[in-house]
Coordinates of C-alpha atoms in Angstrom, one line a residue:
M1 CA 0.0 0.0 0.0
T2 CA 2.9 2.3 0.8
N3 CA 4.4 1.8 -2.7
V4 CA 1.1 2.5 -4.3
A5 CA 0.7 5.8 -2.4
E6 CA 4.2 6.9 -3.3
N7 CA 3.5 6.2 -7.0
V8 CA 0.3 8.2 -6.9
A9 CA 2.1 11.1 -5.2
V10 CA 4.9 11.0 -7.9
A11 CA 2.4 10.9 -10.7
T12 CA 0.5 13.8 -9.2
E13 CA 3.7 15.9 -8.9
T14 CA 4.7 15.0 -12.5
A15 CA 1.3 16.0 -13.8
G16 CA 1.3 19.3 -11.9
A17 CA 4.8 20.2 -13.1
P18 CA 3.7 21.4 -16.6
A19 CA 0.9 23.4 -15.0
A20 CA 3.3 25.1 -12.6
S21 CA 5.8 25.8 -15.4
A22 CA 3.0 27.4 -17.5
E23 CA 1.9 29.5 -14.6
T24 CA 5.5 30.7 -14.0
A25 CA 5.9 31.6 -17.7
Q26 CA 2.6 33.5 -17.6
R27 CA 3.8 35.4 -14.5
A28 CA 7.1 36.2 -16.1
A29 CA 5.4 37.5 -19.3
R30 CA 3.0 39.6 -17.2
E31 CA 5.9 41.1 -15.2
A32 CA 7.8 41.8 -18.5
R33 CA 4.7 43.7 -19.9
I34 CA 4.5 45.7 -16.7
R35 CA 8.2 46.7 -16.9
R36 CA 7.8 47.7 -20.6
S37 CA 4.8 49.8 -19.8
Y38 CA 6.6 51.4 -16.8
R39 CA 9.6 52.3 -19.0
S40 CA 7.3 53.9 -21.5
L41 CA 5.7 55.9 -18.7
Q42 CA 9.2 57.0 -17.6
W43 CA 9.7 58.7 -21.0
W44 CA 6.2 60.1 -21.4
Q45 CA 5.9 61.8 -18.0
P46 CA 8.9 64.1 -18.3
L47 CA 7.9 64.8 -21.9
A48 CA 4.4 65.8 -20.8
V49 CA 5.8 68.1 -18.1
F50 CA 8.2 69.6 -20.7
V51 CA 5.3 70.4 -23.1
V52 CA 3.4 72.1 -20.2
L53 CA 6.4 74.2 -19.3
I54 CA 6.9 75.3 -22.9
G55 CA 3.2 76.3 -23.0
L56 CA 3.6 78.3 -19.8
W57 CA 6.7 79.9 -21.2
Y58 CA 4.9 81.0 -24.4
A59 CA 2.0 82.4 -22.3
A60 CA 4.4 84.4 -20.1
A61 CA 6.3 85.6 -23.2
W62 CA 3.0 86.8 -24.8
Y63 CA 2.0 88.6 -21.7
Y64 CA 5.3 90.5 -21.4
A65 CA 5.3 91.2 -25.2
S66 CA 1.9 92.8 -24.8
Q67 CA 3.3 95.0 -22.0
Q68 CA 6.2 96.1 -24.2
L69 CA 8.6 94.2 -22.1
A70 CA 9.5 91.4 -24.5
F71 CA 13.2 91.5 -23.6
L72 CA 12.3 90.1 -20.1
V73 CA 10.8 86.8 -21.3
P74 CA 11.5 86.1 -25.0
Y75 CA 9.6 83.5 -27.0
P76 CA 11.3 80.0 -26.9
H77 CA 11.8 79.9 -30.6
L78 CA 13.7 83.2 -30.5
V79 CA 16.0 81.6 -27.8
L80 CA 16.6 78.6 -30.1
V81 CA 17.5 81.0 -32.9
S82 CA 20.0 82.7 -30.7
M83 CA 21.5 79.4 -29.6
F84 CA 21.9 77.8 -33.1
A85 CA 21.3 80.2 -35.9
D86 CA 22.4 83.7 -35.0
P87 CA 25.4 84.6 -37.1
F88 CA 26.8 87.0 -34.4
F89 CA 25.7 85.5 -31.1
T90 CA 26.0 81.7 -31.8
P91 CA 29.8 81.8 -32.4
Q92 CA 30.3 83.8 -29.2
L93 CA 28.1 81.4 -27.3
V94 CA 30.2 78.4 -28.5
S95 CA 33.5 80.1 -27.6
D96 CA 32.3 81.1 -24.1
L97 CA 30.9 77.6 -23.6
L98 CA 34.3 76.1 -24.3
N99 CA 36.0 78.5 -21.9
S100 CA 33.6 77.8 -19.1
T101 CA 33.9 74.0 -19.7
V102 CA 37.7 74.3 -19.3
V103 CA 37.3 76.2 -16.0
A104 CA 34.7 73.8 -14.7
L105 CA 36.6 70.7 -15.5
T106 CA 39.9 72.1 -14.2
G107 CA 38.3 73.0 -10.9
L108 CA 36.5 69.7 -10.7
I109 CA 39.7 67.7 -11.2
V110 CA 41.5 69.7 -8.5
A111 CA 38.5 69.3 -6.2
I112 CA 38.5 65.5 -6.8
V113 CA 42.2 65.2 -6.0
I114 CA 42.1 67.4 -2.9
G115 CA 38.8 66.0 -1.7
V116 CA 39.8 62.3 -2.0
A117 CA 43.2 62.9 -0.3
W118 CA 41.5 64.9 2.5
A119 CA 39.0 62.1 3.1
V120 CA 41.7 59.4 3.0
L121 CA 43.7 61.3 5.6
M122 CA 40.7 61.6 7.9
S123 CA 39.8 58.0 7.5
Q124 CA 43.1 56.8 9.0
A125 CA 42.3 57.9 12.6
K126 CA 39.4 59.4 14.5
W127 CA 41.6 62.2 16.0
I128 CA 42.6 63.3 12.4
E129 CA 38.9 63.3 11.4
R130 CA 38.0 65.4 14.5
S131 CA 40.8 67.8 13.7
L132 CA 40.1 68.3 10.0
Y133 CA 36.4 67.7 9.3
P134 CA 35.2 70.9 10.9
Y135 CA 37.3 72.9 8.4
A136 CA 35.6 71.1 5.5
V137 CA 32.3 72.2 7.0
I138 CA 33.5 75.7 7.5
L139 CA 34.7 75.8 3.9
Q140 CA 31.2 74.7 2.7
C141 CA 29.5 77.4 4.8
I142 CA 31.7 80.3 3.8
P143 CA 29.8 82.7 1.5
I144 CA 31.9 82.5 -1.6
L145 CA 30.7 85.9 -2.9
A146 CA 32.1 87.6 0.2
L147 CA 35.5 86.1 -0.6
V148 CA 35.6 87.1 -4.3
P149 CA 37.3 90.5 -3.7
L150 CA 39.9 88.8 -1.5
I151 CA 40.5 86.0 -4.0
G152 CA 40.9 88.6 -6.8
A153 CA 43.3 90.7 -4.9
L154 CA 45.5 87.7 -4.0
F155 CA 45.4 85.7 -7.2
G156 CA 44.4 88.1 -9.9
Y157 CA 41.1 88.2 -11.9
E158 CA 41.7 85.7 -14.6
F159 CA 41.8 81.9 -14.9
L160 CA 43.4 81.0 -11.6
S161 CA 40.8 82.8 -9.5
R162 CA 38.0 81.2 -11.5
V163 CA 39.4 77.8 -10.8
I164 CA 39.8 78.6 -7.0
V165 CA 36.1 79.6 -6.8
T166 CA 35.1 76.4 -8.6
V167 CA 37.2 74.2 -6.2
M168 CA 35.8 75.9 -3.1
I169 CA 32.2 75.3 -4.3
A170 CA 32.7 71.7 -5.5
I171 CA 35.1 70.2 -2.9
F172 CA 32.8 69.4 0.0
P173 CA 30.7 66.7 -1.7
M174 CA 34.0 64.9 -2.6
V175 CA 35.2 65.1 1.0
S176 CA 32.0 64.0 2.7
N177 CA 31.0 61.3 0.3
T178 CA 34.5 59.8 0.1
L179 CA 34.9 59.8 3.9
F180 CA 31.5 58.1 4.3
G181 CA 32.4 55.5 1.8
L182 CA 35.8 54.7 3.3
Q183 CA 34.2 54.3 6.7
S184 CA 31.3 52.1 5.5
A185 CA 33.5 49.0 4.9
D186 CA 32.1 45.9 6.6
R187 CA 33.3 45.5 10.2
G188 CA 33.7 41.8 9.8
Q189 CA 36.0 42.3 6.8
R190 CA 38.0 44.9 8.7
E191 CA 38.6 42.4 11.6
L192 CA 39.5 39.7 9.1
F193 CA 42.2 42.1 7.6
Q194 CA 43.5 42.8 11.0
L195 CA 43.7 39.1 11.9
Q196 CA 45.7 38.6 8.7
G197 CA 48.1 41.4 9.7
A198 CA 47.3 43.6 6.8
G199 CA 48.8 47.1 6.9
R200 CA 47.0 50.4 6.4
W201 CA 47.8 50.6 2.7
T202 CA 46.5 47.1 2.1
R203 CA 43.3 47.8 3.9
L204 CA 42.9 51.1 2.1
T205 CA 43.4 49.7 -1.4
K206 CA 41.9 46.2 -1.0
L207 CA 39.0 46.9 1.3
Q208 CA 38.1 50.5 1.9
F209 CA 38.4 51.9 -1.6
P210 CA 36.3 49.2 -3.3
A211 CA 33.6 49.7 -0.6
A212 CA 33.8 53.5 -1.1
L213 CA 33.4 53.5 -4.9
P214 CA 29.6 54.0 -4.9
S215 CA 29.8 56.9 -2.5
I216 CA 32.8 58.4 -4.3
F217 CA 30.8 58.5 -7.6
V218 CA 27.8 60.0 -5.9
G219 CA 30.1 62.8 -4.7
L220 CA 31.6 63.1 -8.2
R221 CA 28.1 63.6 -9.7
T222 CA 27.3 66.3 -7.1
A223 CA 30.6 68.0 -7.4
A224 CA 30.3 67.9 -11.2
G225 CA 27.2 70.0 -11.2
L226 CA 28.6 72.4 -8.6
S227 CA 31.7 72.9 -10.7
V228 CA 29.7 74.4 -13.5
I229 CA 28.0 76.7 -11.0
G230 CA 31.4 77.7 -9.7
A231 CA 32.7 78.4 -13.2
I232 CA 29.8 80.7 -13.9
V233 CA 30.0 82.5 -10.6
G234 CA 33.7 83.1 -10.9
D235 CA 33.3 84.2 -14.5
Q236 CA 30.7 86.8 -13.5
F237 CA 33.0 88.4 -10.9
F238 CA 36.4 88.0 -12.5
Q239 CA 35.6 89.5 -15.9
R240 CA 39.2 89.9 -17.0
G241 CA 41.0 87.5 -19.2
T242 CA 39.2 84.9 -21.3
P243 CA 35.4 85.4 -20.8
G244 CA 32.9 82.6 -20.3
L245 CA 29.2 82.1 -20.1
G246 CA 28.9 84.2 -16.9
V247 CA 30.3 87.3 -18.8
L248 CA 28.0 86.5 -21.7
I249 CA 25.0 86.4 -19.4
Q250 CA 25.9 89.8 -17.9
V251 CA 26.6 91.4 -21.3
S252 CA 23.4 90.1 -22.8
T253 CA 21.4 91.3 -19.8
S254 CA 22.9 94.8 -20.0
R255 CA 22.1 95.1 -23.7
L256 CA 18.5 94.0 -23.0
N257 CA 19.1 91.0 -25.3
G258 CA 16.5 88.6 -23.8
P259 CA 17.0 85.7 -26.2
G260 CA 20.7 85.9 -25.8
T261 CA 20.4 85.9 -22.0
F262 CA 18.1 82.9 -21.9
A263 CA 20.3 81.1 -24.5
A264 CA 23.4 81.6 -22.3
I265 CA 21.5 80.5 -19.1
I266 CA 20.1 77.4 -20.8
T267 CA 23.5 76.5 -22.3
A268 CA 25.1 76.8 -18.8
S269 CA 22.4 74.5 -17.4
L270 CA 22.9 72.0 -20.2
L271 CA 26.6 72.0 -19.5
G272 CA 25.9 71.1 -15.9
V273 CA 23.5 68.3 -16.9
A274 CA 26.0 67.0 -19.4
V275 CA 28.9 66.8 -16.8
F276 CA 26.5 65.3 -14.3
L277 CA 25.4 62.6 -16.7
L278 CA 29.0 61.9 -17.8
F279 CA 30.0 61.0 -14.3
G280 CA 26.8 59.1 -13.8
L281 CA 27.7 57.0 -16.8
L282 CA 31.3 56.5 -15.5
G283 CA 29.9 55.4 -12.1
K284 CA 27.5 52.9 -13.7
L285 CA 30.4 51.5 -15.8
A286 CA 32.6 51.2 -12.7
V287 CA 30.2 49.8 -10.1
G288 CA 27.0 49.1 -12.0
K289 CA 27.5 45.4 -12.1
W290 CA 27.3 45.0 -8.4
Y291 CA 25.6 48.2 -7.2
D292 CA 22.4 49.9 -8.3
F293 CA 23.8 53.3 -9.3
G294 CA 20.5 54.7 -10.5

């Protein structure tokens, strides 16, 4: 009787296997359809918001044009003409964009080097962190605009001063995120390295830096956007030497060139987005296989 019961149970399981496989396949297909529909919504939602914003922009431009103040809010198509088809303004926009890009990337590279070195130093001992971290916070809280005259008097009013302002604005995310990443290494792995007699350099390169990579790239993305802001701010106050987008914004505003002003502002914003996305892509390539980098 026992053998008969076992045979019946095996037959029942064998018969139910195809049904379970079919149900699993249907569930997987349903989940795939949901994911595809969700991805399509991800594209349509920002596009819908963009269309609404353009409509509001046209409405505001029409209102100011009716008040004889068209230079305050120009029509979007006039801004596009200034960006891409104005024979006098477009070449100047491209030239100033390149100059601001050089300043932003130079300041960003310096901020990365100093910020990572600063964080590595603080991660070696708690007393070093307690000694140095308050100064990173103070540097973040200093009103940069108040220091602009001093920076100009000490370092001149050209490329170097622009880079210094960019570094001061962009460095804190590198310090804080790198330090957080270095300190987030698993405690059990730290103890294992200590039991094996690993030195500081081995722990730093083999354990702490791999664990810190996601946080470092988050800091890189944040610092990348801030570096563009620093380049524009420095350019607006240090107007000697090679001009950038900040000077172009001020000149266009003083000449009541509404389309030119908006074109320069949008170009600066797109530069910040491009640098942000670039480092996001680098982060995904570096740690995307084992960490959801967004």
